[in-house]
mmCIF file of C-alpha atoms and ligand atoms in Angstrom:
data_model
loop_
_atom_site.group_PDB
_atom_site.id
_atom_site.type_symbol
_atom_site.label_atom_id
_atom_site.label_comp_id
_atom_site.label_asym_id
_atom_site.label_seq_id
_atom_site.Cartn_x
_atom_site.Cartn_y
_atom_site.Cartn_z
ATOM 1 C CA UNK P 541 21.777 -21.576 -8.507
ATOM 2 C CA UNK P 542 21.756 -25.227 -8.457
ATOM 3 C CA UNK P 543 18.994 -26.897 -10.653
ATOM 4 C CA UNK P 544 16.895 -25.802 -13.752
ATOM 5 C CA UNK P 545 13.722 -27.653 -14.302
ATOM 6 C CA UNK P 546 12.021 -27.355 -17.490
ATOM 7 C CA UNK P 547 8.472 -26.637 -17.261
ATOM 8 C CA UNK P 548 6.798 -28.268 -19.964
ATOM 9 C CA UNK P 549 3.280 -27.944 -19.133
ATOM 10 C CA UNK P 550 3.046 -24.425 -19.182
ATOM 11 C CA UNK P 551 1.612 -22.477 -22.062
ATOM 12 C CA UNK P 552 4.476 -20.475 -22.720
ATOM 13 C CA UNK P 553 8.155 -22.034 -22.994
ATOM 14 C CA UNK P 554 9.840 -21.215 -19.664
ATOM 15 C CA UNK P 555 12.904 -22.149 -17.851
ATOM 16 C CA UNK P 556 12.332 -22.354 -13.755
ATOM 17 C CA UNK P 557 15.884 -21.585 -12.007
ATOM 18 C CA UNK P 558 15.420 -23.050 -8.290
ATOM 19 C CA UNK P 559 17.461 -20.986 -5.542
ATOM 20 C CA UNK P 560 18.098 -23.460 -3.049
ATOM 21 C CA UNK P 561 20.484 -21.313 -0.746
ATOM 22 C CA UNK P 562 21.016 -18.006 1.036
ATOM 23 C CA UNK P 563 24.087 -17.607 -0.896
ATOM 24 C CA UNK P 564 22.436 -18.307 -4.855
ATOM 25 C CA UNK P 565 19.694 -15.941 -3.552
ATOM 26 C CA UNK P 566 22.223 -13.305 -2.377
ATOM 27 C CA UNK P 567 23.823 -13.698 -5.645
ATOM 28 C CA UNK P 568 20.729 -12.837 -7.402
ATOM 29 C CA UNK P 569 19.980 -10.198 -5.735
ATOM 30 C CA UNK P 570 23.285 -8.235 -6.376
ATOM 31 C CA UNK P 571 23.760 -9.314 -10.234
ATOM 32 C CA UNK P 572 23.731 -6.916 -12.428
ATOM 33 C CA UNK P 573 22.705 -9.311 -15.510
ATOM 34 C CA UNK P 574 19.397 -9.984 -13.710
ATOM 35 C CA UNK P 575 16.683 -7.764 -13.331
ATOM 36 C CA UNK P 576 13.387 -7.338 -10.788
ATOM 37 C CA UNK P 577 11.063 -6.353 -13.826
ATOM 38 C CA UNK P 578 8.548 -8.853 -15.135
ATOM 39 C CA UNK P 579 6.793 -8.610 -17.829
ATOM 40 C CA UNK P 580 3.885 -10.397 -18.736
ATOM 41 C CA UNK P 581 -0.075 -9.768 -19.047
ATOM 42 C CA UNK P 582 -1.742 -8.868 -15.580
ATOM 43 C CA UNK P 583 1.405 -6.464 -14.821
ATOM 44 C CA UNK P 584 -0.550 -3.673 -16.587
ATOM 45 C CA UNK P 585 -2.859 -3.777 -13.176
ATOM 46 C CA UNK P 586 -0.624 -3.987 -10.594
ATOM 47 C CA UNK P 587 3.372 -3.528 -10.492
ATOM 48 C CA UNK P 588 4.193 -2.634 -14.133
ATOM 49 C CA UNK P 589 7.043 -0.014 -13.327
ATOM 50 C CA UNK P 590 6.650 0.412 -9.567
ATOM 51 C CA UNK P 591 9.976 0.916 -7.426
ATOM 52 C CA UNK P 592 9.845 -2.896 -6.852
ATOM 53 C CA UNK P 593 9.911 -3.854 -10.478
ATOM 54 C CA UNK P 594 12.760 -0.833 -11.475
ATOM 55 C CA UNK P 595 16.617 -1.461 -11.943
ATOM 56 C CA UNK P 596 19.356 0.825 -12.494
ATOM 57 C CA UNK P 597 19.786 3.950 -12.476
ATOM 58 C CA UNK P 598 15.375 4.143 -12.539
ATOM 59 C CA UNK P 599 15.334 2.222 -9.564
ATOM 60 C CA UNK P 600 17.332 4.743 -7.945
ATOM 61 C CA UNK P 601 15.660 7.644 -8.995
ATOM 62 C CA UNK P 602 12.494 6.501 -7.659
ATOM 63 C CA UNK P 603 13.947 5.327 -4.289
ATOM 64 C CA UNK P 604 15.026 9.217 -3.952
ATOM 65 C CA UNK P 605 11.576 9.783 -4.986
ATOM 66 C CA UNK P 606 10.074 8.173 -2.205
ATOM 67 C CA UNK P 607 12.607 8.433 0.156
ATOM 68 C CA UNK P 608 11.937 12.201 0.469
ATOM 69 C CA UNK P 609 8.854 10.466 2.543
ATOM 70 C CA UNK P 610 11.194 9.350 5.650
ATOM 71 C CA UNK P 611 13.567 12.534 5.013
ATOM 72 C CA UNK P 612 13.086 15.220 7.509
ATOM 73 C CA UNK P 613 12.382 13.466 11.141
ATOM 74 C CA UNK P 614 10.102 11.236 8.812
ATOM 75 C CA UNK P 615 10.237 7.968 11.108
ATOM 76 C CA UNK P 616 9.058 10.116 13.829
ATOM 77 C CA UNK P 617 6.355 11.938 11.848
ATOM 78 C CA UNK P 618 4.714 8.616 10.864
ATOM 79 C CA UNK P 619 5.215 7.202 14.505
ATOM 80 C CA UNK P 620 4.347 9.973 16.249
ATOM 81 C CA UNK P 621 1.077 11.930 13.929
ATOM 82 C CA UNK P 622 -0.234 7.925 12.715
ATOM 83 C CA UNK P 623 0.999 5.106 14.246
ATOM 84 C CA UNK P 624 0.773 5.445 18.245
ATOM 85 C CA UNK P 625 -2.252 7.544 17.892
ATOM 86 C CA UNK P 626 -3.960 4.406 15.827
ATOM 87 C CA UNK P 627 -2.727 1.841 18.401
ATOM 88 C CA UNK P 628 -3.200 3.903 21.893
ATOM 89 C CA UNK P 629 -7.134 4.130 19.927
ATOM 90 C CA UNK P 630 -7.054 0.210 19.211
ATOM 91 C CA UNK P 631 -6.221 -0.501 22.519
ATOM 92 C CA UNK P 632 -8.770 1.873 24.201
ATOM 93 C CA UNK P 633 -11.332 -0.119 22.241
ATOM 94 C CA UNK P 634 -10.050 -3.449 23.199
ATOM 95 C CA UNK P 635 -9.758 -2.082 27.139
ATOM 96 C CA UNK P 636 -13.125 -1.122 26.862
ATOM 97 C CA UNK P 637 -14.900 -3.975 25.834
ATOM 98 C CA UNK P 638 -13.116 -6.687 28.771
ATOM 99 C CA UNK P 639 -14.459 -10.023 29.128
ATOM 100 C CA UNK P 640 -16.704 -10.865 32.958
ATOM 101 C CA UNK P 641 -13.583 -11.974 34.393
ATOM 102 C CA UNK P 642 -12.657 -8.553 33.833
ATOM 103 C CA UNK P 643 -9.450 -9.874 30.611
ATOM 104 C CA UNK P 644 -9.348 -8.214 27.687
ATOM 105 C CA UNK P 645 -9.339 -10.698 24.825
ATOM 106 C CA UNK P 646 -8.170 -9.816 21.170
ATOM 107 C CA UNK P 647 -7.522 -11.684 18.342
ATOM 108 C CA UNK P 648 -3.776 -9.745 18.336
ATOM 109 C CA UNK P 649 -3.589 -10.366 14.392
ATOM 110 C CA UNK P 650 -6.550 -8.417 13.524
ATOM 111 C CA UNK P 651 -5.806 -5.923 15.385
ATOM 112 C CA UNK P 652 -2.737 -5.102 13.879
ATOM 113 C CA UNK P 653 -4.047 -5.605 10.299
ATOM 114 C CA UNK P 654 -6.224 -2.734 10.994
ATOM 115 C CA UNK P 655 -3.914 -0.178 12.696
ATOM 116 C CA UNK P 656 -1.308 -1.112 10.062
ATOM 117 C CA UNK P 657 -4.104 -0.476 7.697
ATOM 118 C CA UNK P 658 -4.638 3.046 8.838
ATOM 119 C CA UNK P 659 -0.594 3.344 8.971
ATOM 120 C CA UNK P 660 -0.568 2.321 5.720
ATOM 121 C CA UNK P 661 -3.237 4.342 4.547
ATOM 122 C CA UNK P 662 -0.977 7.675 5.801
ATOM 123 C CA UNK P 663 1.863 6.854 4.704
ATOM 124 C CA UNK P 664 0.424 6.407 0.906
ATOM 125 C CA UNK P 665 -2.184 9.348 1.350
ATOM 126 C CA UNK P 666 -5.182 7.731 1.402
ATOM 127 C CA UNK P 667 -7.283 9.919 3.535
ATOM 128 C CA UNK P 668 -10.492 8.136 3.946
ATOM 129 C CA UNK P 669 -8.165 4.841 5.359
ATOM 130 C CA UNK P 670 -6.499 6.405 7.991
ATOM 131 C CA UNK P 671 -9.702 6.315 10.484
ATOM 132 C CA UNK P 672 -11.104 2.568 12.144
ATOM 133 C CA UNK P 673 -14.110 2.302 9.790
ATOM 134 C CA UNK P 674 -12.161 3.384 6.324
ATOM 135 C CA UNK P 675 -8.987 1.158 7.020
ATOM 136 C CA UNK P 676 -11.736 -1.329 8.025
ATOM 137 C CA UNK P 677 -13.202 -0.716 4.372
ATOM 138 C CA UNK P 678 -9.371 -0.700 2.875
ATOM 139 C CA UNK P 679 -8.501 -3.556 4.193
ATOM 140 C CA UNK P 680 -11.366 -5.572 3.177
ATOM 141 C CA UNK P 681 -11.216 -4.925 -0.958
ATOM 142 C CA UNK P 682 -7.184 -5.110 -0.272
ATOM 143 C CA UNK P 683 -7.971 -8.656 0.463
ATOM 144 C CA UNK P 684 -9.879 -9.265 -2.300
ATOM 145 C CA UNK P 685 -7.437 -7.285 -4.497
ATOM 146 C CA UNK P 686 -4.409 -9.613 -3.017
ATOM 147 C CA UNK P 687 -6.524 -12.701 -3.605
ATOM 148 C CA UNK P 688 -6.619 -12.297 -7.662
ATOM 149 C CA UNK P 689 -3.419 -10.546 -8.100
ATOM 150 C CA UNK P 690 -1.495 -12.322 -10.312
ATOM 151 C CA UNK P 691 1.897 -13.549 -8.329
ATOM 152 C CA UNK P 692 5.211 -13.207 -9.917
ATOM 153 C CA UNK P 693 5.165 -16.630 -11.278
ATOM 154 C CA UNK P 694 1.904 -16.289 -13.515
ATOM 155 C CA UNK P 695 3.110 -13.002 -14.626
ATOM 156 C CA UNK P 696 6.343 -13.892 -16.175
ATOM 157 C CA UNK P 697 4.890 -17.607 -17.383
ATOM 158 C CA UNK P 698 2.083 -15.924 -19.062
ATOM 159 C CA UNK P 699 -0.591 -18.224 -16.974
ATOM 160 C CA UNK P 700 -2.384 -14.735 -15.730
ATOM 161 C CA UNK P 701 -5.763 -14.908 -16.730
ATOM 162 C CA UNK P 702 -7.987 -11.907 -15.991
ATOM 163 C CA UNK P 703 -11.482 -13.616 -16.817
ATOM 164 C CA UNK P 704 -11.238 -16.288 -13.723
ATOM 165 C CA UNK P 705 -14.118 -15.022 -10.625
ATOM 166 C CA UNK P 706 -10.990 -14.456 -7.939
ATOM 167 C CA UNK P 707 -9.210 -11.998 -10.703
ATOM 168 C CA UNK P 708 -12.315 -10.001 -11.657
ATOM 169 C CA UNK P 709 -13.065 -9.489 -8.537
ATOM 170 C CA UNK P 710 -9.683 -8.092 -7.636
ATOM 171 C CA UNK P 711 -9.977 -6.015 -10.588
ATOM 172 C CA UNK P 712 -13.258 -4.714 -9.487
ATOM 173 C CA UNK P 713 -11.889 -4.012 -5.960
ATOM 174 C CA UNK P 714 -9.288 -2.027 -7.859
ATOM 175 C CA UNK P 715 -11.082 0.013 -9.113
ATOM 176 C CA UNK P 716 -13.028 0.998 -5.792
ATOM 177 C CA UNK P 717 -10.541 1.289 -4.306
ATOM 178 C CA UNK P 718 -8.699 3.912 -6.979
ATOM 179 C CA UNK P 719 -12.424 5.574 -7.229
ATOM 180 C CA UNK P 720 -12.954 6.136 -3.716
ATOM 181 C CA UNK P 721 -9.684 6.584 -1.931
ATOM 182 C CA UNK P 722 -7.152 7.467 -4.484
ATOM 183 C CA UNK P 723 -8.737 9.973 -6.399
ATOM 184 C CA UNK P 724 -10.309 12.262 -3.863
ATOM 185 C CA UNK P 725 -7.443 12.236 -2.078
ATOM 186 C CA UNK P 726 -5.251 12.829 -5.220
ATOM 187 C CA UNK P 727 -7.316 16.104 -6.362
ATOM 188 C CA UNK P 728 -7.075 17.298 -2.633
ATOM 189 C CA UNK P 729 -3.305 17.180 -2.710
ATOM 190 C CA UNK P 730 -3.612 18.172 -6.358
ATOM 191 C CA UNK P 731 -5.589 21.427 -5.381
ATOM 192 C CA UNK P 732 -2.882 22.120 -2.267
ATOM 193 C CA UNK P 733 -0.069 22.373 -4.979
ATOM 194 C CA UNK P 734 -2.254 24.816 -7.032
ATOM 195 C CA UNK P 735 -2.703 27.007 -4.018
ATOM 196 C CA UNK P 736 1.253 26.932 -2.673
ATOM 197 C CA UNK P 737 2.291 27.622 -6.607
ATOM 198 C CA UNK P 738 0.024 30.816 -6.266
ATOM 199 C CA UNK P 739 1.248 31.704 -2.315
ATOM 200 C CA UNK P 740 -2.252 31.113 -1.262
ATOM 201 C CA UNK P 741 -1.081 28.452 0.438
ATOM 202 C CA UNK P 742 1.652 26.880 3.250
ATOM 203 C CA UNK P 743 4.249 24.660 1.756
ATOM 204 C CA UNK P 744 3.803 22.684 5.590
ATOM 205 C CA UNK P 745 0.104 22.245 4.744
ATOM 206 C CA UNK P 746 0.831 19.802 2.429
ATOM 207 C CA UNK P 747 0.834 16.560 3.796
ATOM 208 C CA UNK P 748 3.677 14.296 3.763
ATOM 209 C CA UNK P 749 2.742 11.329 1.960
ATOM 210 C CA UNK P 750 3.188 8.970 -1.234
ATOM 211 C CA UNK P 751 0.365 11.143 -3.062
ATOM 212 C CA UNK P 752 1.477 14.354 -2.344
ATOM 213 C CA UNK P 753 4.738 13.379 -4.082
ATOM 214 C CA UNK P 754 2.475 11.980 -6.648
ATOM 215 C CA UNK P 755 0.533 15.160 -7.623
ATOM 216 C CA UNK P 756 3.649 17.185 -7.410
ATOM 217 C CA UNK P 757 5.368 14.647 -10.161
ATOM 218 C CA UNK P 758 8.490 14.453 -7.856
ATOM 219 C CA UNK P 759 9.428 11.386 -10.288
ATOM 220 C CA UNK P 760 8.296 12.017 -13.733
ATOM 221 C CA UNK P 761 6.574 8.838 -14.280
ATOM 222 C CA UNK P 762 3.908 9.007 -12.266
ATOM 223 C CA UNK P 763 2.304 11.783 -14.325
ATOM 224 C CA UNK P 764 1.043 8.964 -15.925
ATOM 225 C CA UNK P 765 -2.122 8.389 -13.691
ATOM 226 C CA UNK P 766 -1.840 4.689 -13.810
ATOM 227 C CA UNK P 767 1.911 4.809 -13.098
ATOM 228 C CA UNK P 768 0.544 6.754 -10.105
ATOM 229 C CA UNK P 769 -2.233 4.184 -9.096
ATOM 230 C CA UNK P 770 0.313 1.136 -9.366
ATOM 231 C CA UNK P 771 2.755 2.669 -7.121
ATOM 232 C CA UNK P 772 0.313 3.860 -4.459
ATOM 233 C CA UNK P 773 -1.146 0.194 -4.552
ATOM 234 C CA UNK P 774 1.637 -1.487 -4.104
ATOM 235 C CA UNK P 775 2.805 1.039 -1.330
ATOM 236 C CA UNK P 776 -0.613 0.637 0.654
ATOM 237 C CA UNK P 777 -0.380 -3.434 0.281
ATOM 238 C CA UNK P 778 3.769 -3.269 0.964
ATOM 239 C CA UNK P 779 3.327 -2.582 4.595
ATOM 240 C CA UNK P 780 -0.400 -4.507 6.149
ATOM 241 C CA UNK P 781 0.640 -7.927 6.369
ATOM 242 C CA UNK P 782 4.526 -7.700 6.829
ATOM 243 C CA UNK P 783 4.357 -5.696 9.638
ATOM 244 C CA UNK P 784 1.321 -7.267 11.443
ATOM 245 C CA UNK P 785 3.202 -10.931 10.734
ATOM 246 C CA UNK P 786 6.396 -9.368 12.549
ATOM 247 C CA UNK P 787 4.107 -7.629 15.275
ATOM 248 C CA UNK P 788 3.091 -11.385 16.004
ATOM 249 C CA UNK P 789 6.749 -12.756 15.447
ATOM 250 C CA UNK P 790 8.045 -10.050 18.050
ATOM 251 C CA UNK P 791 5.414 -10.810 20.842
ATOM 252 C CA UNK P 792 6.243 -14.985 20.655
ATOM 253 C CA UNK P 793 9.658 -13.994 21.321
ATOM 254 C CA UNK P 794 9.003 -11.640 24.432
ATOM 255 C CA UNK P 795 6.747 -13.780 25.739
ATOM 256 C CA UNK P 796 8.789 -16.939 25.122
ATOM 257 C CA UNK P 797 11.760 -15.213 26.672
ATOM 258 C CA UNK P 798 9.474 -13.944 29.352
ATOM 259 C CA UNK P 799 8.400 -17.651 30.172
ATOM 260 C CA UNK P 800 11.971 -18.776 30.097
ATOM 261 C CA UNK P 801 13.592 -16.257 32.379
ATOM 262 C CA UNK P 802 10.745 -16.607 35.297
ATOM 263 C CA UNK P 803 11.359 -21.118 34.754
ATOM 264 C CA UNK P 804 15.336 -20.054 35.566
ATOM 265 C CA UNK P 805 14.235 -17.713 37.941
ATOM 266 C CA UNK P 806 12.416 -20.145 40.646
ATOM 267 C CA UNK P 807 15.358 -21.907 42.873
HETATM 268 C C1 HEM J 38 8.538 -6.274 8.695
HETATM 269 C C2 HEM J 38 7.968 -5.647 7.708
HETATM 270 C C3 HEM J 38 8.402 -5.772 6.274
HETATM 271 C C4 HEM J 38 8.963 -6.804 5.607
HETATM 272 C C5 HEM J 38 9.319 -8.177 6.156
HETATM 273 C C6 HEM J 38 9.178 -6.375 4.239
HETATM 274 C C7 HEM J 38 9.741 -7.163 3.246
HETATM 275 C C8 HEM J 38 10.054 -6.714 1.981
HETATM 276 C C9 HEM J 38 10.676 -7.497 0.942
HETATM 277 C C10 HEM J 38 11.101 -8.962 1.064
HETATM 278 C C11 HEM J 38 10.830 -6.715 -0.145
HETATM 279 C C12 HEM J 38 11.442 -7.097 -1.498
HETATM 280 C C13 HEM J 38 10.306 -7.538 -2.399
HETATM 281 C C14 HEM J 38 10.756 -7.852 -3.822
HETATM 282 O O1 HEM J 38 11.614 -7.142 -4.374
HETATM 283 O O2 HEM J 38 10.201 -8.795 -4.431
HETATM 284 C C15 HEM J 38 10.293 -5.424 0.187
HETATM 285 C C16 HEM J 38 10.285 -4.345 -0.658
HETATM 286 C C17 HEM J 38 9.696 -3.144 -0.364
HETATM 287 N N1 HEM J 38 9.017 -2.814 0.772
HETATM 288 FE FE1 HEM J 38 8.889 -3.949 2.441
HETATM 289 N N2 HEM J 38 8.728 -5.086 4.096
HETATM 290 C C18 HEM J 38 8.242 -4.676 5.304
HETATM 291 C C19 HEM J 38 7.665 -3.475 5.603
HETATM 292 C C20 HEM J 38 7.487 -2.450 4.713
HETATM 293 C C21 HEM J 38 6.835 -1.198 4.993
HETATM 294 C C22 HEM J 38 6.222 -0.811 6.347
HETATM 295 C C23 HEM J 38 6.874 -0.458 3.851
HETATM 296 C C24 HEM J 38 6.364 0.923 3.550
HETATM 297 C C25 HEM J 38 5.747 1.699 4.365
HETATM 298 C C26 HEM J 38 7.571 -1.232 2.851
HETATM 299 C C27 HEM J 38 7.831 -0.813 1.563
HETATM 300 C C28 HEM J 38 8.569 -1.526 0.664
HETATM 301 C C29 HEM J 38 8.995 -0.986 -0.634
HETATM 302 C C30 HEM J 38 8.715 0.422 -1.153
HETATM 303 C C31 HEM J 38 9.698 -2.003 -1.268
HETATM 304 C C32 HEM J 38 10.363 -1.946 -2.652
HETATM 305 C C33 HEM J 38 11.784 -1.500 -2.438
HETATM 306 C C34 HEM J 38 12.602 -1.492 -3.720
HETATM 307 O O3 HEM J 38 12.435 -2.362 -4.578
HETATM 308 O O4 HEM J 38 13.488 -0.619 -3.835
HETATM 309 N N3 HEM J 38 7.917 -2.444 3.405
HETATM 310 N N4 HEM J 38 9.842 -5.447 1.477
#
């Protein structure tokens, strides 16, 4: 950590510590005297307690938590049951609808936002995502919500203000989004434990997701129903863009590779 920069003009006194290395980030991320949790007004909405914002021994007993989700041939599950199904179906579409000179077109980025949509939507629980239209839907107040989210920066300098257009609206899509993915699918999974508890019900019916662990409290906190909404927020947001970006990333470097070995190729 090289440089501190006082930053006077904000509201509340803060101290800005620039990283300008690999190594003073690596640093951070491995010392124990710092910590991942913010605190600050707009948290309450969106990452207040989530595995992102934990330390310690919390941080670790969430990661088992959730890690229960990639246990047993988990990879594979989500590959197999969500992912390839959602892309062989994008691509069908795109196939299907090829341009007179008989190409395919596709705007490659929006493509992926939407299967990684429906991905995402599996992986946290959300059944009404995982189809074309509902990731479609998901996606769109996701936006919104990511738009007037406070980042970390107005969170822990205090400048988070929840009455500007961009963060009522995200607020709004919130709650639409909580309303009419999270909870139906919550009382679903909700229902399922019931039913196994009484043997009127498979243990394997219960589907392997975020909210199943959710309704079965396998971490404590999220018996708190907004514990539970934060974490499957920040879940379903965790893994659109990332993944699409690398998607992108991956295809300039086959294709710049692919240009490259046919140049050394011709004599
Ligand atoms: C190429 C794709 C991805 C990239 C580049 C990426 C990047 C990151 C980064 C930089 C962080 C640390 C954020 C911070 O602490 O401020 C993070 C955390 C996290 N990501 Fe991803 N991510 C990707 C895909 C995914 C996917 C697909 C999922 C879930 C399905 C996911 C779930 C998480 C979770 C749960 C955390 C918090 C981990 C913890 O604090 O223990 N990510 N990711």
């Amino acid at each position: 950590m090289t440089s501190e920069i006082p930053i006077s003009v904000r509201a509340v006194p803060a101290k800005l510590v620039e990283l300008t290395g690999f190594q003073d980030t690596r640093e951070s991320w491995i010392c124990p005297h710092l910590s991942a949790g913010l605190s600050g007004p707009g948290e309450e909405h969106f990452h207040l307690g989530t595995v992102m914002r934990l330390d310690g021994p919390q941080h670790v007993a969430r990661r088992k938590a959730m890690g229960t989700l990639l246990s047993r041939r988990g990879h594979e599950h989500f590959r197999e049951r969500w992912l390839f199904p959602a892309a062989d179906a994008g691509l069908a579409e795109v196939l299907a609808r090829r341009d007179p000179d008989g190409f395919a077109r596709v705007n490659i980025r929006k493509w992926a936002l939407r299967v990684n949509q429906q991905l995402a939507a599996a992986i946290t629980g959300l059944d009404g995502g995982t189809t074309p239209q509902g990731a479609q839907e998901l996606f769109e107040l996701m936006e919104i919500v990511l738009r007037g989210r406070p980042q970390a920066f107005d969170v822990t300098l205090g400048t988070y203000d929840s009455g500007t257009p961009t963060a009522r609206a995200a607020l709004a899509a919130r709650q639409r989004i909580v309303d009419e993915f999270y909870k139906p699918a919550l009382v679903r999974r909700v229902e399922m434990a019931g039913k196994i508890r009484l043997n009127e019900a498979n243990p394997q019916d219960m589907p392997q997701d975020l909210l199943a662990l959710i309704a079965t409290g396998a971490d404590p906190a999220w018996l708190d129903p907004a514990m539970g909404e934060r974490e499957a927020l920040f879940l379903l947001a965790a893994a659109v863009h990332t993944t699409s970006a690398t998607l992108i990333w991956v295809l300039r470097e086959i294709f710049a590779w692919a240009e490259a070995s046919i140049v050394s190729a011709v004599p």
